Amino acid sequence: KYNTNDYWELRRLEAGLPYETALYVPKIMAIAIAMHNCKVFHCEDVTPDPAEPFGEDGEVEGLSVAPGVTLEDVAEAAKIEPDVLAKLNPQVIGSRLPPVELATTARKSWRIYVPKGKARAAAAEIPATGARQSLGTHVVRWGETLDALAAAFGTSKGHLQNLNDLYPHESPRPGTIVFVPAGRTPKAAPDIAATTEPVAVVPDHAFGYQGRRRVFYEPVFGDTVEDVARVAKVTPADVRRWNHLDDQANLQEGMRLQLHVPEDHHPVDALLYEAPEVTVMTVESARFFDHFVGDGRERVEIVAETGDTWKEIGERYGISLGSLERINHRSRRSKLQAGQRVVVYAQRRLLDKLRAEERAAAARQASDVPAASDGSEGSGKIADGTSGGDGPAAAR
């Protein structure tokens, strides 16, 4: 309604939030700030209450459980049903206890509540059940996708999603601590992303700066241009200029942004690809078209003949009308003029057949042998420079 995700802005606007919400949220935030800064707010003598279990006093008791242990294992150790344990511990969102901050020494475990009389036996059994899945932890870096993590730790993307209770299309943000298979050391950066060399498409304008080197960054969901600029120690305007980005549009997963970073900038919290690790292609170059036209197809220019239509050309070269429109920036309803050049991404098997027919026709003409019509006349001829020999180099 108001096109904003800012709580304070919604609180200010007329009818932005329910009145109670506008009151209690600031109070909760104030308490949280004060309790995390007791000395500043002179409340050192205040002892916070422990988290209240979901049950009546005297009916439950707590035990300490290590990160990574599943609620199913805890329920098995306590000899209770998993749904009973889940009701007693609504603070646990996923199927297993989350990791703790790697730098903290204050917390090594989580407090879990079980029915009274079950804690001691469960505490004795949990190490055995938890040993079934020995887990390590990893702090997600900028530009690090689940695919990259899976390759680095020798596992699958699906396994990482299961370990961390992630939705199919969910990506953990940089700085998030995630579970990974234990006992495995991540591979070095050049091999971390995939088995094949990544491809980066760059604008047809060369940039070069003294004291800088070109690297490539692959955005993940949620990244902004400002994030990328901060990681690379450049300006947002630089990032947009180097990659032809719209400042009103979101970065998309699968992009690979070229960045010219300071020569001595090697951030440990970001996954950057050095130039030799990436196949760089200039947009609309011959190499670009060869790579992206698609398997089994070839980009060629044809010369329209009198009476040709977009439909006939599409059928002749095995390409849809929608693709012809997109490639040539022309409507399928527009009239083709004789001599007009049309770009097609032709099916190679059809193209080979047409080239063979053209060579045969040329040979017959040279020997003055009349050609038998097979109904394939019209619908454009391949432009000069794009046919002949062992297969033409497509006109670019």
Coordinates of C-alpha atoms in Angstrom, one line a residue:
K1 CA 0.0 0.0 0.0
Y2 CA 2.7 2.5 1.0
N3 CA 5.5 0.9 -1.0
T4 CA 7.9 0.8 1.9
N5 CA 9.4 -1.9 4.2
D6 CA 10.5 0.7 6.8
Y7 CA 8.8 0.1 10.2
W8 CA 9.4 3.6 11.4
E9 CA 8.1 5.1 8.1
L10 CA 4.9 3.0 8.4
R11 CA 4.5 4.0 12.1
R12 CA 4.6 7.7 11.0
L13 CA 2.1 7.4 8.2
E14 CA -1.7 7.7 8.7
A15 CA -3.2 4.2 9.1
G16 CA 0.2 2.7 8.5
L17 CA 0.2 0.2 11.4
P18 CA -2.2 -1.0 14.1
Y19 CA -2.0 1.3 17.1
E20 CA -0.8 -1.4 19.5
T21 CA 2.0 -2.4 17.1
A22 CA 3.1 1.2 17.0
L23 CA 3.5 1.1 20.8
Y24 CA 4.9 -2.2 21.8
V25 CA 7.6 -2.6 19.1
P26 CA 9.6 0.4 20.2
K27 CA 9.3 -0.8 23.9
I28 CA 10.7 -4.2 23.0
M29 CA 13.5 -2.7 21.0
A30 CA 14.3 -0.3 23.9
I31 CA 14.5 -3.3 26.4
A32 CA 16.7 -5.2 24.0
I33 CA 19.1 -2.3 23.6
A34 CA 19.2 -1.7 27.4
M35 CA 19.9 -5.3 28.3
H36 CA 22.7 -5.5 25.8
N37 CA 24.3 -2.3 27.2
C38 CA 23.6 -2.8 30.9
K39 CA 26.6 -0.7 32.0
V40 CA 25.5 2.3 29.9
F41 CA 21.9 2.1 31.2
H42 CA 22.9 1.3 34.8
C43 CA 21.0 -2.0 35.0
E44 CA 23.9 -4.3 35.8
D45 CA 22.1 -5.7 38.8
V46 CA 19.1 -6.8 36.7
T47 CA 19.1 -10.5 36.0
P48 CA 17.2 -11.4 32.9
D49 CA 14.6 -14.2 33.2
P50 CA 15.4 -17.4 31.4
A51 CA 13.4 -18.3 28.4
E52 CA 10.1 -19.6 29.6
P53 CA 9.3 -23.1 28.5
F54 CA 6.0 -23.9 26.7
G55 CA 4.4 -25.6 29.6
E56 CA 3.2 -25.3 33.2
D57 CA 5.7 -24.8 36.0
G58 CA 7.0 -28.1 37.3
E59 CA 6.0 -30.0 34.2
V60 CA 9.2 -29.5 32.2
E61 CA 13.0 -29.3 32.8
G62 CA 15.8 -28.1 30.6
L63 CA 19.0 -29.6 29.3
S64 CA 22.0 -28.3 27.2
V65 CA 22.2 -29.5 23.7
A66 CA 25.0 -28.9 21.2
P67 CA 24.4 -27.0 17.9
G68 CA 23.5 -29.1 15.0
V69 CA 21.7 -31.8 16.9
T70 CA 18.2 -32.4 15.3
L71 CA 15.0 -32.2 17.3
E72 CA 14.4 -35.7 16.1
D73 CA 17.5 -36.9 17.9
V74 CA 16.6 -35.1 21.1
A75 CA 13.1 -36.6 21.0
E76 CA 14.5 -40.0 20.5
A77 CA 17.0 -39.6 23.4
A78 CA 14.2 -38.3 25.6
K79 CA 11.8 -41.0 24.5
I80 CA 9.1 -38.6 23.5
E81 CA 7.3 -37.8 20.3
P82 CA 8.9 -35.1 18.1
D83 CA 5.7 -33.1 18.0
V84 CA 5.7 -33.0 21.8
L85 CA 9.3 -31.7 21.8
A86 CA 8.4 -29.1 19.2
K87 CA 5.5 -27.7 21.3
L88 CA 7.8 -27.4 24.3
N89 CA 10.4 -25.5 22.3
P90 CA 8.8 -23.0 19.9
Q91 CA 12.0 -21.0 19.9
V92 CA 13.6 -23.6 17.6
I93 CA 12.5 -22.7 14.1
G94 CA 14.1 -25.4 12.1
S95 CA 14.6 -29.2 12.4
R96 CA 17.9 -28.9 14.1
L97 CA 19.6 -26.5 16.6
P98 CA 21.3 -23.6 14.8
P99 CA 25.1 -23.0 14.9
V100 CA 26.5 -20.5 17.3
E101 CA 28.7 -17.5 16.5
L102 CA 32.2 -18.8 15.8
A103 CA 33.9 -16.1 17.7
T104 CA 31.8 -16.4 20.8
T105 CA 33.0 -18.3 23.9
A106 CA 30.0 -17.5 26.0
R107 CA 27.7 -20.0 24.4
K108 CA 28.6 -23.6 23.4
S109 CA 25.1 -25.1 23.5
W110 CA 21.3 -24.4 23.5
R111 CA 18.8 -24.8 26.2
I112 CA 16.1 -27.3 25.3
Y113 CA 13.0 -28.2 27.4
V114 CA 11.7 -31.8 27.8
P115 CA 9.0 -33.2 30.1
K116 CA 10.0 -33.5 33.8
G117 CA 12.1 -36.5 34.5
K118 CA 13.4 -36.9 31.0
A119 CA 16.4 -34.5 31.0
R120 CA 19.1 -36.7 32.6
A121 CA 18.5 -39.7 30.4
A122 CA 18.2 -37.5 27.3
A123 CA 21.5 -35.8 28.1
A124 CA 23.2 -39.2 28.3
E125 CA 21.7 -40.4 25.0
I126 CA 22.1 -37.3 22.9
P127 CA 25.9 -37.6 22.2
A128 CA 25.3 -41.0 20.7
T129 CA 22.4 -40.0 18.5
G130 CA 24.0 -36.7 17.5
A131 CA 27.1 -38.5 16.4
R132 CA 25.2 -39.8 13.4
Q133 CA 25.6 -36.4 11.8
S134 CA 28.9 -34.8 12.6
L135 CA 28.8 -31.2 11.3
G136 CA 31.2 -28.4 10.7
T137 CA 30.4 -24.7 10.3
H138 CA 31.2 -22.1 7.7
V139 CA 30.7 -18.3 7.5
V140 CA 29.1 -17.5 4.1
R141 CA 31.2 -15.0 2.1
W142 CA 30.0 -12.3 -0.3
G143 CA 29.2 -13.8 -3.7
E144 CA 29.2 -17.4 -2.3
T145 CA 26.3 -19.4 -3.6
L146 CA 25.1 -22.7 -2.3
D147 CA 26.4 -24.3 -5.5
A148 CA 29.8 -22.8 -4.8
L149 CA 29.7 -24.1 -1.2
A150 CA 28.6 -27.5 -2.3
A151 CA 31.5 -27.7 -4.8
A152 CA 33.9 -26.4 -2.2
F153 CA 33.0 -29.0 0.5
G154 CA 32.4 -31.9 -1.9
T155 CA 28.7 -32.3 -1.3
S156 CA 25.5 -31.4 -3.0
K157 CA 23.4 -28.2 -2.9
G158 CA 20.4 -30.3 -1.7
H159 CA 22.4 -31.7 1.2
L160 CA 23.3 -28.2 2.3
Q161 CA 19.7 -27.1 2.1
N162 CA 18.6 -30.0 4.2
L163 CA 21.4 -29.4 6.8
N164 CA 20.3 -25.7 7.1
D165 CA 16.5 -26.0 6.7
L166 CA 16.7 -23.8 3.6
Y167 CA 13.8 -23.4 1.1
P168 CA 14.6 -24.6 -2.5
H169 CA 15.4 -21.1 -3.8
E170 CA 16.7 -19.6 -0.5
S171 CA 20.3 -18.4 -0.3
P172 CA 22.0 -17.6 3.0
R173 CA 23.2 -14.0 3.2
P174 CA 26.9 -13.1 3.7
G175 CA 28.0 -13.5 7.3
T176 CA 25.5 -16.3 8.0
I177 CA 26.9 -19.3 9.8
V178 CA 25.9 -22.5 8.0
F179 CA 26.4 -26.2 8.7
V180 CA 28.7 -28.1 6.3
P181 CA 29.9 -31.7 6.4
A182 CA 32.5 -32.1 9.1
G183 CA 36.1 -32.9 8.5
R184 CA 36.2 -31.2 5.1
T185 CA 38.3 -28.2 4.2
P186 CA 37.0 -25.9 1.5
K187 CA 38.9 -25.9 -1.8
A188 CA 40.8 -22.9 -3.0
A189 CA 38.9 -20.1 -4.8
P190 CA 39.7 -21.1 -8.4
D191 CA 37.9 -24.5 -8.1
I192 CA 35.2 -23.4 -5.8
A193 CA 32.4 -22.5 -8.2
A194 CA 32.1 -25.2 -10.7
T195 CA 33.8 -27.8 -12.8
T196 CA 33.6 -25.5 -15.9
E197 CA 35.2 -22.1 -16.3
P198 CA 32.5 -19.4 -15.7
V199 CA 31.6 -17.0 -18.5
A200 CA 31.4 -13.3 -18.1
V201 CA 29.8 -11.0 -20.7
V202 CA 31.1 -7.5 -20.6
P203 CA 30.2 -4.2 -22.5
D204 CA 32.0 -3.4 -25.7
H205 CA 34.0 -0.7 -24.0
A206 CA 37.4 -1.4 -22.5
F207 CA 38.3 0.0 -19.1
G208 CA 41.8 0.1 -17.7
Y209 CA 43.3 1.7 -14.6
Q210 CA 46.8 1.9 -13.2
G211 CA 47.1 0.3 -9.8
R212 CA 43.9 -1.8 -10.3
R213 CA 43.1 -5.3 -11.5
R214 CA 40.0 -6.7 -13.0
V215 CA 38.1 -9.3 -11.1
F216 CA 34.6 -10.7 -11.4
Y217 CA 31.8 -11.0 -8.8
E218 CA 28.7 -13.2 -9.0
P219 CA 25.7 -11.6 -7.1
V220 CA 23.5 -13.7 -4.9
F221 CA 19.9 -13.0 -4.1
G222 CA 19.6 -9.8 -2.0
D223 CA 22.8 -8.2 -3.1
T224 CA 22.7 -4.5 -4.1
V225 CA 25.1 -2.4 -6.2
E226 CA 26.0 -0.6 -3.0
D227 CA 26.9 -4.0 -1.3
V228 CA 29.1 -4.9 -4.2
A229 CA 30.8 -1.5 -4.3
R230 CA 31.6 -1.7 -0.6
V231 CA 33.1 -5.2 -0.9
A232 CA 35.2 -4.1 -3.9
K233 CA 36.3 -0.8 -2.5
V234 CA 34.9 1.1 -5.5
T235 CA 31.9 3.4 -6.0
P236 CA 28.4 2.3 -6.9
A237 CA 28.6 4.5 -10.0
D238 CA 31.7 2.6 -11.1
V239 CA 29.9 -0.7 -10.7
R240 CA 27.0 0.5 -12.8
R241 CA 29.3 2.0 -15.5
W242 CA 31.5 -1.1 -15.9
N243 CA 28.5 -3.3 -16.3
H244 CA 25.8 -1.2 -18.0
L245 CA 23.5 -1.5 -14.9
D246 CA 20.2 0.4 -14.3
D247 CA 20.2 2.0 -10.9
Q248 CA 16.5 1.3 -10.5
A249 CA 16.8 -2.4 -11.2
N250 CA 17.8 -5.3 -8.9
L251 CA 20.9 -7.4 -9.4
Q252 CA 20.1 -10.8 -10.7
E253 CA 21.5 -14.2 -9.7
G254 CA 23.7 -15.6 -12.5
M255 CA 25.2 -12.2 -13.5
R256 CA 29.0 -11.8 -13.3
L257 CA 30.0 -8.3 -12.7
Q258 CA 33.4 -7.0 -13.8
L259 CA 35.1 -4.9 -11.1
H260 CA 38.4 -3.0 -11.2
V261 CA 39.6 -3.2 -7.6
P262 CA 42.7 -1.8 -6.0
E263 CA 45.7 -4.0 -6.8
D264 CA 46.3 -5.0 -3.2
H265 CA 42.6 -5.6 -2.3
H266 CA 42.0 -9.3 -1.5
P267 CA 39.0 -9.5 0.8
V268 CA 38.8 -12.8 2.8
D269 CA 35.0 -12.4 3.2
A270 CA 34.2 -12.3 -0.5
L271 CA 34.4 -14.7 -3.4
L272 CA 36.0 -12.8 -6.3
Y273 CA 37.2 -14.5 -9.5
E274 CA 40.5 -13.3 -11.0
A275 CA 40.4 -12.5 -14.7
P276 CA 42.3 -15.7 -15.8
E277 CA 39.7 -17.8 -14.0
V278 CA 36.8 -16.5 -16.2
T279 CA 36.0 -16.7 -19.9
V280 CA 35.4 -13.1 -20.9
M281 CA 33.1 -12.4 -23.9
T282 CA 32.3 -9.0 -25.3
V283 CA 28.6 -8.6 -25.8
E284 CA 27.5 -9.2 -29.5
S285 CA 31.0 -10.3 -30.5
A286 CA 31.5 -13.4 -32.7
R287 CA 32.6 -15.4 -29.7
F288 CA 29.5 -14.2 -27.8
F289 CA 27.1 -15.4 -30.5
D290 CA 29.0 -18.7 -31.0
H291 CA 28.5 -19.4 -27.3
F292 CA 25.0 -18.2 -26.7
V293 CA 23.1 -18.9 -29.9
G294 CA 22.6 -22.4 -28.6
D295 CA 23.5 -26.0 -29.3
G296 CA 22.6 -27.2 -32.7
R297 CA 22.1 -23.7 -34.1
E298 CA 24.2 -21.1 -36.0
R299 CA 23.8 -17.4 -36.4
V300 CA 23.6 -16.3 -40.0
E301 CA 22.3 -13.4 -42.0
I302 CA 20.0 -14.0 -44.9
V303 CA 18.8 -11.7 -47.7
A304 CA 15.1 -11.5 -48.1
E305 CA 13.6 -12.1 -51.6
T306 CA 10.5 -10.7 -53.1
G307 CA 7.4 -12.2 -51.4
D308 CA 9.3 -13.6 -48.4
T309 CA 7.4 -13.5 -45.1
W310 CA 8.6 -13.9 -41.5
K311 CA 6.6 -17.1 -41.2
E312 CA 8.2 -18.7 -44.2
I313 CA 11.7 -17.7 -43.0
G314 CA 11.0 -19.1 -39.6
E315 CA 9.8 -22.5 -41.0
R316 CA 12.7 -22.7 -43.5
Y317 CA 15.4 -22.2 -40.8
G318 CA 13.6 -23.8 -37.8
I319 CA 13.2 -20.7 -35.7
S320 CA 10.0 -19.3 -34.0
L321 CA 8.4 -16.0 -35.0
G322 CA 8.9 -14.7 -31.5
S323 CA 12.7 -15.3 -31.7
L324 CA 12.8 -13.6 -35.1
E325 CA 11.1 -10.5 -33.6
R326 CA 13.4 -10.5 -30.6
I327 CA 16.6 -10.9 -32.7
N328 CA 15.7 -8.4 -35.5
H329 CA 13.7 -5.8 -33.5
R330 CA 10.9 -6.1 -36.0
S331 CA 7.3 -7.1 -35.8
R332 CA 6.2 -10.3 -37.5
R333 CA 3.4 -8.2 -39.0
S334 CA 5.9 -5.9 -40.8
K335 CA 6.5 -6.4 -44.5
L336 CA 9.9 -7.7 -45.6
Q337 CA 11.5 -5.8 -48.5
A338 CA 13.5 -7.5 -51.2
G339 CA 17.2 -7.3 -50.3
Q340 CA 16.5 -6.7 -46.6
R341 CA 19.0 -8.6 -44.3
V342 CA 17.5 -10.8 -41.6
V343 CA 19.4 -12.4 -38.8
V344 CA 18.3 -16.0 -37.9
Y345 CA 19.6 -18.5 -35.4
A346 CA 19.2 -21.4 -37.8
Q347 CA 19.0 -25.1 -36.9
R348 CA 22.3 -26.4 -38.1
R349 CA 20.8 -29.5 -39.7
L350 CA 18.5 -27.4 -41.8
L351 CA 21.3 -25.0 -42.6
D352 CA 23.5 -27.8 -43.8
K353 CA 20.8 -29.0 -46.1
L354 CA 20.2 -25.5 -47.5
R355 CA 23.9 -25.0 -48.1
A356 CA 24.1 -28.4 -49.9
E357 CA 21.2 -27.4 -52.1
E358 CA 22.8 -24.0 -52.9
R359 CA 26.1 -25.7 -53.8
A360 CA 24.2 -28.3 -56.0
A361 CA 22.3 -25.5 -57.7
A362 CA 25.5 -23.6 -58.4
A363 CA 27.1 -26.7 -59.8
R364 CA 24.1 -27.3 -62.1
Q365 CA 24.1 -23.7 -63.2
A366 CA 27.8 -23.9 -64.0
S367 CA 27.2 -27.0 -66.2
D368 CA 24.0 -25.6 -67.7
V369 CA 21.9 -28.4 -66.3
P370 CA 18.2 -27.4 -65.5
A371 CA 17.4 -27.5 -61.8
A372 CA 14.4 -29.5 -60.6
S373 CA 12.3 -27.5 -58.3
D374 CA 11.6 -29.1 -54.9
G375 CA 9.5 -26.3 -53.6
S376 CA 12.3 -24.8 -51.4
E377 CA 12.7 -21.6 -53.4
G378 CA 12.3 -18.3 -51.7
S379 CA 12.4 -17.6 -48.0
G380 CA 15.7 -15.9 -48.3
K381 CA 19.2 -16.8 -49.4
I382 CA 22.2 -16.9 -47.1
A383 CA 24.1 -13.6 -47.4
D384 CA 27.5 -13.4 -49.1
G385 CA 30.2 -14.1 -46.6
T386 CA 28.0 -16.5 -44.6
S387 CA 28.1 -19.6 -46.8
G388 CA 30.3 -21.8 -48.8
G389 CA 33.3 -24.0 -48.2
D390 CA 33.2 -26.2 -45.1
G391 CA 30.5 -24.0 -43.5
P392 CA 30.3 -20.2 -43.4
A393 CA 31.4 -17.9 -40.7
A394 CA 28.1 -16.2 -39.8
A395 CA 27.9 -12.6 -40.7
R396 CA 28.1 -10.6 -37.6

